[in-house]
C-alpha cells in the first residue's frame, strides 16, 4: 500500500523532479570547487526534494507560470541543505541518509561556511523574485529555525519534556520551512489572502505530520532503511513524542527504568528493544501515529477551498504519504 | 596625531553612534535569552560600529532621511557579528577584542546557530527596506564572505601565497561588507548610478586599507592594545602582506629561516621578534603601509564627485583613520 502510494506520487511528479534536479545543479555556482563538493555531497545524495516540489505545486495551485517557479523552487532545497549542514555540526552526527556526514569528511569549519554559502544562495534567488514578502518569509524561516535548534539543544536530555515543548521544537525544526515553501508559492503567484492562509495551514500540518512520522521511524525502522542508527534520538538526548507520551503514561517503576536507560548514553541493543516495548505498552507509538494522522487530515482539509486539479491531487497524496512512507 | 584624529571623528559622530547603539539593542529581539546573551556578548563588547556608520553617512551623502537609515544601518552590524561568530568557530580562536570568544564560552553549536540567527535578523531588516537590490547586495556579501573564508582556510600555511591571492582573501574577508554597506546607503537613497559607483569604490578601498592596517597591527601592536596575541596570524598559518612581501624580498638563508619559524607553530617570543626584524629589514612593513596609504588616497578620491558637507568630511577622516588607528 505504501509503495503503491509512492509510485502514484512519483509518476505524477517525475517531470517536475527532473526539472528541479536540473535547476538545483544550474543555480549552484560557487567559485570554489570545494564548496561545490561539500554542497553537492548533501544536495545530490538522494533527497526527496519535498520542499521545492511543494513550492511548485502551491504556486501552480494559484496559477503561477511553471517556468519561473522551478528556478525559484530551488531556494527551499538550498535553505534546507544549509540547515542540515549546520545541524550536522551542531549534532556532531556521523551519518545522515546512510552516508557519512559532511562534517565527518571535511571538518566543521568548511561545513559551517558551506552552509552559509547555501543560505546566501537561497537568498540570492529570493532577491530575484523581487518580492519583499518572499524575503521576509525566508528571513523568518531562518530566524525560527536557528532559535528552534538552540531551543532543542537547551532541552537535550530533559526527561520531563512536555508535548507542548515538543511541538514547539518540531515547529522550528521542520514545519516552519515546509510552511514557508507553501506560503511562498502563494505569494509569488500573488494569490488572494485566503489561498495563502490555506497553503500556510497545509504546509504547517504537513510539516508536523512529517516530523512525527520521522520521529516514529527512529523506533520502528531498521538501520538500513533509515540510513542512520535506530535509537539515535535517545542517544543524542532528544526526547520525541512516542517517548514523551510513554513516560507520561508509565507506572513509576517503568518510568524510572526508562529514564535510567535514556540518561545512560552507553545503553545496549537489548535496552533499546526494551524501550521500544514500553513505547508500545504505554501507547507512545499509537498516540504519535494518531496525532500525525490528525495533522494529515487537517492538511488535506486546508486544501478544500481549491478547485479539484492535478496539483491538488498530488498535494493530497503527499499528505497521505507523510505518514505512510517507510523511508 | 592619531588620538587627535580619533577625537575629531568621535565628536562628529557621537550622536549617530548613540542612535546606532540604541537601534542595535531595539532590533535584536530573540525569543530565547541564550541567543540574546551570545549575540550580545559580541555585539556589545566595544565594536566600532564602522559598518552601520558608513551606511548612515553614505545614505546621508545621497540625501536619504536619517530616521529610517539608523534602523536599517544595524543590519550591517548584525551581519558583521554573524560572520565573526562563525569565524570564531572556524578559526577556533580563544580571544577576540581582548575577551574570551563566544565559542570558548558557549561551545560551537550554540555559536553557529546564534550566527545564523543574526544573519536572519539582518535579512529581516533588509526585507523591510522593500528594495530587492539591497537584498541582492546582502546575499552577495554573504556568498562572497563564505567563499572567501573557505578560500583562506584552504590557503592556511601556504608559504608561497602571492600578493594577488592575499588581495582576494581580504576582499572577501573585509572589503566586500564595507563596500556593501556604502553601496546600500546609495541604493536606499535611490542615488544616481555614478554616486552608487563612487560609494562602492570608497567602501572597497577603505575596506582594503582597514584590513591591511589590521594585518600590520599583528606585528606592531602589543598584546594589550590589540586585545589578542601578537603573532596570532602566523600561529594560525595566515600569511599577510607584510610577511608575503618580506618572503619575496629575503635572501635565501633568511627566507628559509622565516619559513621554518612560520611552519613551526610552537615558535617562541624571540623567534617572533626575529620575524618582525626581518619584516622591517626586507621592507614588508613599509611596503604594506604604503599600499594601505594608496588605498586610503583612492578611497578619498572616490568622494570627489560629492559636494563638500559634514558627512563627506567625516568619511574623509575615516579614511585617514583607517591607517592611523592603533586599536
XYZ file of C-alpha atoms in Angstrom:
654
model
C 0.000 0.000 0.000
C 2.837 2.319 0.963
C 4.791 1.591 -2.184
C 1.652 1.911 -4.352
C 1.124 5.395 -2.944
C 4.756 6.232 -3.526
C 4.624 5.114 -7.182
C 1.498 7.164 -7.813
C 3.184 10.265 -6.448
C 6.459 9.630 -8.205
C 4.847 9.092 -11.593
C 2.770 12.250 -11.139
C 5.749 14.447 -10.300
C 8.514 12.747 -12.273
C 8.781 15.589 -14.775
C 8.800 18.211 -12.020
C 11.504 16.394 -10.109
C 13.690 16.235 -13.204
C 13.313 19.961 -13.734
C 14.030 20.688 -10.066
C 17.107 18.478 -10.221
C 18.466 20.312 -13.256
C 17.746 23.714 -11.710
C 19.466 22.736 -8.450
C 22.596 21.976 -10.370
C 22.386 25.064 -12.620
C 21.777 27.508 -9.800
C 24.626 26.236 -7.663
C 27.517 28.259 -8.979
C 30.240 28.581 -6.371
C 33.649 29.933 -7.339
C 35.368 27.197 -5.418
C 35.252 23.548 -6.315
C 35.453 22.580 -2.644
C 32.175 24.376 -1.932
C 30.624 22.523 -4.852
C 31.910 19.232 -3.458
C 30.600 19.808 0.048
C 27.273 21.301 -1.024
C 26.873 18.623 -3.707
C 27.620 15.817 -1.254
C 24.439 16.632 0.601
C 22.364 18.190 -2.171
C 22.763 15.318 -4.563
C 22.624 12.368 -2.218
C 19.054 11.378 -2.803
C 16.924 13.936 -1.011
C 13.239 13.867 -1.728
C 13.048 17.492 -2.975
C 9.856 17.777 -0.975
C 10.267 21.500 -0.309
C 10.849 22.680 -3.897
C 8.071 20.373 -5.029
C 5.623 21.858 -2.519
C 6.547 25.381 -3.597
C 5.994 24.403 -7.231
C 2.664 22.708 -6.565
C 1.452 25.586 -4.360
C 2.343 28.184 -6.972
C 0.621 26.088 -9.639
C -2.476 25.794 -7.495
C -2.527 29.619 -7.566
C -1.994 29.763 -11.355
C 1.627 30.887 -11.424
C 3.583 30.039 -14.604
C 5.796 26.987 -14.193
C 8.927 28.132 -15.979
C 9.824 30.722 -13.327
C 8.613 28.683 -10.391
C 11.079 25.867 -10.991
C 14.040 28.226 -10.709
C 12.741 29.807 -7.509
C 11.776 26.452 -6.034
C 15.433 25.520 -5.605
C 15.889 28.154 -2.923
C 13.948 25.965 -0.496
C 16.233 22.999 -1.124
C 19.349 25.164 -0.671
C 17.922 26.527 2.544
C 17.083 23.013 3.710
C 20.581 21.782 2.827
C 22.151 24.761 4.649
C 20.280 23.913 7.825
C 21.180 20.218 7.513
C 24.864 21.127 7.192
C 24.736 23.320 10.289
C 22.703 20.679 12.131
C 25.362 18.082 11.383
C 27.936 20.341 13.000
C 25.628 21.072 15.914
C 24.644 17.441 16.492
C 28.069 16.089 15.597
C 26.223 13.263 13.825
C 28.442 10.980 11.767
C 25.800 9.509 9.468
C 22.882 11.005 7.533
C 20.787 9.356 4.836
C 23.099 6.357 5.127
C 26.185 8.361 4.172
C 28.996 9.765 6.248
C 28.090 13.369 7.112
C 29.903 16.305 5.554
C 31.486 17.400 8.817
C 32.936 13.930 9.375
C 34.507 14.135 5.910
C 35.549 17.790 5.608
C 35.608 19.067 9.182
C 33.301 21.549 10.851
C 34.862 24.825 9.600
C 34.347 24.074 5.906
C 30.871 22.733 6.562
C 29.756 25.778 8.565
C 30.962 28.064 5.765
C 29.385 25.970 3.012
C 26.122 26.148 4.947
C 26.485 29.935 4.939
C 27.133 29.858 1.213
C 23.965 27.830 0.553
C 21.973 30.168 2.772
C 23.301 33.071 0.712
C 22.452 31.214 -2.497
C 18.852 30.812 -1.394
C 18.809 34.482 -0.511
C 20.083 35.480 -3.938
C 17.247 33.531 -5.530
C 14.751 35.081 -3.129
C 16.021 38.540 -4.127
C 15.438 37.616 -7.779
C 11.733 37.240 -7.105
C 11.772 40.992 -6.344
C 9.064 40.349 -3.769
C 9.951 41.682 -0.317
C 7.308 39.420 1.229
C 9.161 36.345 -0.025
C 12.359 37.676 1.526
C 10.511 38.224 4.760
C 9.305 34.620 4.747
C 12.844 33.369 4.151
C 14.247 35.589 6.910
C 11.546 34.391 9.256
C 12.257 30.747 8.433
C 15.938 31.242 9.188
C 15.252 33.067 12.447
C 12.756 30.492 13.655
C 14.931 27.554 12.643
C 18.050 28.884 14.367
C 16.103 29.670 17.529
C 14.352 26.295 17.342
C 17.667 24.485 17.061
C 19.080 26.322 20.059
C 15.884 25.558 21.926
C 16.285 21.854 21.100
C 19.920 21.986 22.177
C 18.982 23.517 25.517
C 16.386 20.816 26.076
C 18.729 17.920 25.329
C 18.416 15.237 27.947
C 15.449 16.951 29.603
C 13.441 13.980 30.889
C 10.247 15.898 31.631
C 9.834 17.458 28.186
C 6.152 18.179 27.583
C 4.173 17.563 24.424
C 3.826 21.359 24.044
C 7.600 21.794 24.194
C 7.998 19.007 21.642
C 5.512 20.739 19.336
C 7.478 23.998 19.598
C 10.691 22.164 18.724
C 9.304 20.437 15.615
C 7.619 23.661 14.510
C 11.043 25.356 14.310
C 12.872 22.279 13.101
C 10.636 21.181 10.238
C 7.222 22.785 9.949
C 8.349 26.406 9.507
C 10.312 25.621 6.341
C 7.627 23.440 4.730
C 5.001 26.032 5.650
C 7.264 28.750 4.209
C 7.659 26.896 0.911
C 3.872 26.538 0.501
C 3.221 30.120 1.599
C 5.841 31.451 -0.815
C 4.154 29.565 -3.654
C 1.015 31.579 -2.923
C 2.895 34.860 -2.514
C 4.784 34.537 -5.767
C 1.510 33.888 -7.585
C 0.025 36.909 -5.812
C -2.844 34.735 -4.662
C -5.714 36.010 -2.540
C -5.151 36.111 1.210
C -7.411 33.152 1.926
C -5.492 30.949 -0.522
C -2.209 31.989 1.056
C -3.589 31.197 4.515
C -4.878 27.821 3.310
C -1.480 26.889 1.861
C 0.194 28.030 5.098
C -2.074 25.711 7.062
C -1.463 22.850 4.677
C 2.316 23.283 4.960
C 2.227 23.591 8.720
C 0.194 20.420 9.285
C 2.125 18.500 6.648
C 5.415 19.532 8.259
C 4.269 18.473 11.713
C 2.990 15.130 10.394
C 6.253 14.519 8.515
C 8.352 15.181 11.592
C 6.177 12.978 13.800
C 6.475 10.179 11.236
C 10.226 10.739 11.142
C 10.407 10.531 14.914
C 8.436 7.267 14.826
C 10.896 5.819 12.315
C 13.637 6.133 14.884
C 11.848 3.405 16.863
C 10.257 1.350 14.132
C 12.580 1.184 11.110
C 15.702 -0.878 10.840
C 19.042 0.844 10.442
C 19.417 0.081 6.746
C 16.066 1.574 5.754
C 16.650 4.570 7.952
C 20.182 5.327 6.847
C 21.048 6.057 10.451
C 21.195 4.112 13.684
C 17.832 3.440 15.298
C 17.781 4.909 18.753
C 19.923 7.820 17.551
C 17.444 10.325 19.001
C 17.664 8.824 22.505
C 21.438 8.602 22.243
C 21.522 12.319 21.377
C 19.244 13.047 24.325
C 16.338 14.054 22.060
C 13.006 13.071 23.533
C 10.326 12.793 20.872
C 6.583 12.258 21.112
C 6.477 8.429 21.348
C 8.767 8.542 24.365
C 7.227 11.675 25.911
C 3.799 10.069 25.814
C 5.023 6.712 27.145
C 6.918 8.366 30.002
C 3.795 10.265 30.991
C 1.696 7.066 30.962
C 4.176 4.633 32.502
C 3.955 3.348 36.068
C 6.676 4.555 38.369
C 8.922 1.516 38.065
C 8.875 1.510 34.275
C 9.269 5.279 34.115
C 12.365 5.120 36.328
C 13.833 2.305 34.262
C 13.211 4.207 31.010
C 14.736 7.390 32.452
C 17.785 5.430 33.500
C 18.267 3.981 30.007
C 17.791 7.404 28.383
C 20.291 9.043 30.727
C 22.839 6.289 30.158
C 24.212 7.003 26.696
C 26.025 3.685 26.554
C 22.868 1.550 26.613
C 22.965 -1.676 24.614
C 20.675 -3.149 21.980
C 18.521 -5.086 24.415
C 17.981 -1.904 26.456
C 16.790 -0.253 23.268
C 14.479 -3.169 22.471
C 13.126 -2.814 25.989
C 12.384 0.862 25.397
C 10.555 0.072 22.164
C 8.495 -2.500 24.042
C 7.497 0.125 26.631
C 6.591 2.574 23.863
C 4.112 0.021 22.574
C 2.940 -0.963 26.044
C 2.158 2.616 27.078
C 0.700 3.677 23.737
C 3.531 6.037 22.726
C 3.614 4.640 19.187
C -0.175 4.554 18.730
C -0.622 8.017 20.191
C 2.030 9.551 17.900
C 0.548 7.805 14.859
C -2.861 9.105 15.750
C -1.612 12.682 16.263
C 0.246 12.500 12.938
C -2.938 11.252 11.227
C -4.873 14.200 12.697
C -2.371 16.604 11.177
C -2.598 14.839 7.812
C -6.368 15.241 7.898
C -6.059 18.910 8.797
C -3.550 19.417 5.978
C -5.971 17.854 3.488
C -8.877 19.860 4.842
C -6.915 23.088 4.284
C -6.972 22.415 0.548
C -10.792 22.301 0.396
C -11.034 25.880 -0.882
C -9.149 24.972 -4.067
C -10.912 23.514 -7.106
C -10.012 19.941 -7.914
C -6.987 19.689 -10.165
C -3.855 17.635 -10.675
C -1.723 19.750 -8.283
C -4.307 19.484 -5.547
C -4.493 15.708 -6.092
C -0.760 15.370 -5.701
C -0.758 17.507 -2.575
C -3.482 15.297 -1.087
C -1.387 12.214 -1.891
C 1.701 13.822 -0.380
C -0.211 14.386 2.839
C -1.108 10.677 2.982
C 2.449 9.794 2.135
C 3.775 11.858 5.048
C 2.770 9.088 7.438
C 2.778 6.108 5.066
C 6.393 6.329 3.931
C 8.935 3.898 5.206
C 11.994 5.861 4.159
C 48.146 62.868 15.983
C 46.307 59.537 15.942
C 44.305 60.345 19.024
C 43.553 63.881 17.765
C 42.094 62.325 14.592
C 40.124 59.860 16.641
C 38.629 62.578 18.864
C 37.606 64.636 15.838
C 35.795 61.658 14.348
C 34.231 60.596 17.616
C 32.894 64.068 18.406
C 31.489 64.337 14.867
C 29.640 61.027 15.019
C 28.836 60.784 18.721
C 25.118 61.361 18.197
C 24.994 58.852 15.344
C 26.778 56.218 17.383
C 24.320 56.636 20.225
C 21.411 56.176 17.861
C 23.026 53.131 16.260
C 23.662 51.670 19.692
C 20.040 52.082 20.731
C 18.788 50.638 17.434
C 21.101 47.624 17.734
C 19.560 46.810 21.058
C 15.961 47.502 19.950
C 16.167 45.439 16.785
C 17.663 42.407 18.478
C 14.579 40.591 19.636
C 15.265 36.901 20.028
C 12.747 34.675 21.764
C 15.466 32.984 23.743
C 17.567 34.661 26.369
C 20.547 32.495 25.486
C 20.603 33.900 21.952
C 20.492 37.382 23.413
C 23.413 36.531 25.705
C 25.597 35.090 22.968
C 24.752 37.734 20.369
C 25.074 40.477 22.972
C 28.455 39.211 24.159
C 29.937 40.090 20.806
C 27.595 42.888 19.709
C 28.017 44.943 22.838
C 31.669 44.394 23.602
C 33.002 47.646 22.202
C 32.891 47.275 18.452
C 33.478 50.396 16.419
C 30.124 50.292 14.548
C 32.069 51.221 11.430
C 29.704 49.424 9.063
C 26.405 50.951 10.267
C 28.107 54.324 10.441
C 29.310 54.061 6.841
C 25.832 53.065 5.680
C 24.367 56.037 7.541
C 26.924 58.503 6.179
C 26.591 57.154 2.625
C 22.813 57.408 2.684
C 23.060 60.920 4.090
C 25.515 61.879 1.342
C 22.733 60.868 -1.074
C 20.060 62.834 0.827
C 18.216 59.948 2.463
C 16.265 60.802 5.629
C 18.123 59.838 8.787
C 15.326 58.394 10.865
C 14.874 55.327 8.642
C 18.551 54.924 7.867
C 19.510 54.335 11.510
C 17.183 51.359 11.778
C 18.440 49.802 8.545
C 22.078 50.542 9.404
C 22.022 47.912 12.140
C 21.710 45.131 9.603
C 25.358 45.616 8.688
C 26.467 45.219 12.297
C 24.343 42.083 12.716
C 25.811 40.676 9.531
C 29.316 41.554 10.714
C 28.672 39.948 14.112
C 27.270 36.811 12.420
C 30.433 36.395 10.368
C 32.631 36.994 13.435
C 30.749 34.292 15.355
C 31.189 31.798 12.532
C 34.833 32.848 12.095
C 35.490 32.148 15.762
C 34.195 28.635 15.268
C 36.176 28.244 12.060
C 39.422 29.647 13.479
C 38.877 28.151 16.919
C 40.294 31.411 18.305
C 40.024 31.768 22.071
C 40.334 35.550 22.316
C 38.819 38.427 20.350
C 38.886 42.129 21.254
C 40.572 41.155 24.496
C 37.680 38.946 25.614
C 37.212 35.212 25.589
C 35.430 34.283 22.353
C 31.833 33.112 22.325
C 32.684 29.582 21.207
C 35.135 29.206 24.088
C 32.332 30.198 26.477
C 29.228 28.598 24.955
C 30.597 25.920 22.636
C 30.486 25.795 18.846
C 26.893 24.519 18.335
C 25.230 27.438 20.106
C 27.563 29.919 18.435
C 26.951 28.578 14.918
C 23.194 28.820 15.475
C 23.379 32.302 17.002
C 25.378 33.385 13.942
C 22.545 32.024 11.796
C 20.051 33.938 13.892
C 21.946 37.223 13.435
C 22.227 36.582 9.717
C 18.460 36.092 9.633
C 17.977 39.274 11.680
C 19.953 41.280 9.141
C 17.896 39.679 6.403
C 14.629 40.637 8.093
C 15.794 44.251 8.211
C 16.900 44.092 4.588
C 13.427 42.814 3.636
C 11.921 45.804 5.440
C 13.643 48.154 3.002
C 11.417 46.543 0.332
C 14.267 47.037 -2.122
C 15.272 43.822 -3.888
C 18.620 45.392 -4.846
C 19.519 45.739 -1.152
C 18.675 42.074 -0.626
C 20.855 41.208 -3.577
C 23.776 43.126 -2.067
C 23.317 41.319 1.262
C 23.106 37.933 -0.460
C 26.194 38.730 -2.463
C 28.117 39.801 0.657
C 27.217 36.533 2.373
C 28.174 34.439 -0.651
C 31.490 36.212 -1.135
C 32.362 36.123 2.554
C 31.653 32.420 2.943
C 33.633 31.580 -0.173
C 36.429 33.936 0.915
C 36.652 32.268 4.299
C 36.872 28.814 2.747
C 39.498 30.153 0.361
C 41.506 31.456 3.322
C 41.099 28.142 5.109
C 42.408 26.258 2.082
C 45.424 28.562 1.884
C 46.370 28.191 5.544
C 50.058 27.539 5.917
C 50.693 28.124 2.194
C 54.205 29.620 2.233
C 54.194 30.881 -1.342
C 50.968 32.895 -1.083
C 51.069 35.710 -3.639
C 50.025 39.314 -3.139
C 47.158 38.715 -5.599
C 45.913 35.762 -3.537
C 46.169 37.902 -0.396
C 44.126 40.644 -2.073
C 41.416 38.122 -2.989
C 41.308 36.899 0.603
C 40.932 40.365 2.154
C 38.353 41.341 -0.451
C 36.093 38.520 0.735
C 37.035 38.854 4.380
C 36.595 42.591 4.900
C 36.188 44.763 1.818
C 33.002 43.193 0.442
C 30.997 44.005 3.580
C 32.260 47.586 3.954
C 31.708 48.141 0.226
C 28.222 46.655 0.579
C 27.329 48.984 3.462
C 28.358 52.068 1.441
C 26.661 50.807 -1.720
C 23.450 50.057 0.157
C 23.452 53.618 1.518
C 23.330 54.828 -2.083
C 20.710 52.264 -3.139
C 18.343 53.057 -0.308
C 18.556 56.745 -1.195
C 17.920 55.813 -4.844
C 21.015 57.781 -5.785
C 22.244 58.130 -9.363
C 24.418 55.332 -10.712
C 27.629 57.359 -10.578
C 27.108 58.159 -6.895
C 26.470 54.500 -6.147
C 29.627 53.534 -8.042
C 31.645 56.192 -6.186
C 30.445 54.922 -2.806
C 31.240 51.358 -3.873
C 34.786 52.418 -4.716
C 35.148 54.305 -1.478
C 33.990 51.315 0.539
C 36.191 48.895 -1.354
C 39.382 50.906 -0.887
C 38.554 51.751 2.706
C 37.941 48.075 3.456
C 41.220 47.015 1.891
C 43.139 49.745 3.764
C 41.476 48.758 7.050
C 42.387 45.111 6.637
C 45.977 45.922 5.685
C 46.271 48.146 8.759
C 44.781 45.337 10.842
C 47.282 42.884 9.446
C 50.112 45.300 10.292
C 48.879 45.547 13.877
C 49.559 41.856 14.318
C 53.268 42.686 14.031
C 53.413 46.157 15.530
C 50.964 46.408 18.438
C 51.419 44.943 21.852
C 49.007 42.312 23.079
C 47.119 44.624 25.420
C 46.340 47.233 22.776
C 45.419 44.569 20.270
C 43.243 42.511 22.555
C 44.768 39.403 21.059
C 48.202 37.828 20.953
C 50.621 39.405 18.514
C 51.801 36.825 16.064
C 48.355 35.195 16.114
C 48.156 35.318 12.316
C 51.402 33.380 11.870
C 50.374 30.916 14.534
C 47.126 30.312 12.645
C 49.098 29.884 9.416
C 47.723 33.088 7.902
C 50.296 34.838 5.742
C 49.513 38.534 5.370
C 51.069 41.211 3.193
C 53.998 42.248 5.451
C 55.230 38.669 5.517
C 54.380 37.885 1.890
C 56.421 40.875 0.743
C 59.347 40.143 3.070
C 59.474 36.495 1.986
C 59.589 37.566 -1.648
C 62.428 40.020 -0.964
C 64.505 37.999 1.501
C 67.785 36.280 0.618
C 67.654 32.509 0.592
C 69.015 31.979 4.089
C 66.603 34.409 5.709
C 63.690 33.131 3.661
C 64.367 29.558 4.765
C 64.667 30.618 8.400
C 61.393 32.557 8.199
C 59.613 29.634 6.543
C 60.880 27.347 9.267
C 59.544 29.629 12.026
C 56.179 30.006 10.260
C 55.800 26.249 9.806
C 56.732 25.592 13.427
C 53.629 26.588 15.352
C 55.439 26.326 18.682
C 57.852 29.197 17.994
C 58.848 31.340 20.971
C 58.846 35.071 21.597
C 62.387 35.623 20.389
C 61.565 33.802 17.114
C 58.644 36.177 16.704
C 60.868 39.203 17.423
C 63.257 37.861 14.779
C 60.421 37.679 12.246
C 59.402 41.270 12.990
C 63.033 42.322 12.464
C 63.081 40.636 9.040
C 59.783 42.295 8.122
C 61.478 45.654 8.720
C 64.737 44.608 7.062
C 63.041 43.459 3.848
C 60.526 46.302 3.711
C 57.428 44.208 4.477
C 56.129 46.793 6.966
C 56.943 49.822 4.800
C 55.503 48.221 1.689
C 52.225 47.306 3.402
C 51.942 50.800 4.910
C 52.485 52.318 1.510
C 49.919 50.064 -0.184
C 47.419 50.871 2.578
C 48.091 54.606 2.089
C 47.430 54.218 -1.659
C 44.051 52.671 -0.922
C 43.227 55.470 1.525
C 44.020 58.023 -1.175
C 41.871 56.153 -3.689
C 39.025 55.980 -1.173
C 39.206 59.755 -0.643
C 39.436 60.421 -4.368
C 36.228 58.424 -4.913
C 34.340 61.023 -2.889
C 35.355 63.896 -5.189
C 32.046 63.840 -7.048
C 30.140 64.763 -3.883
C 29.709 68.361 -2.744
C 31.515 69.273 0.435
C 29.426 68.595 3.520
C 29.729 67.249 7.031
C 29.142 63.600 6.010
C 31.808 63.807 3.333
C 34.229 65.369 5.844
C 33.694 62.531 8.276
C 34.161 59.929 5.554
C 37.450 61.598 4.553
C 38.574 61.495 8.202
C 37.536 57.846 8.497
C 39.719 57.029 5.517
C 42.713 58.653 7.221
C 41.813 56.889 10.423
C 41.839 53.509 8.692
C 45.622 53.504 8.758
C 46.267 55.850 11.688
C 44.398 53.896 14.351
C 46.278 51.964 16.944
C 43.372 49.888 18.162
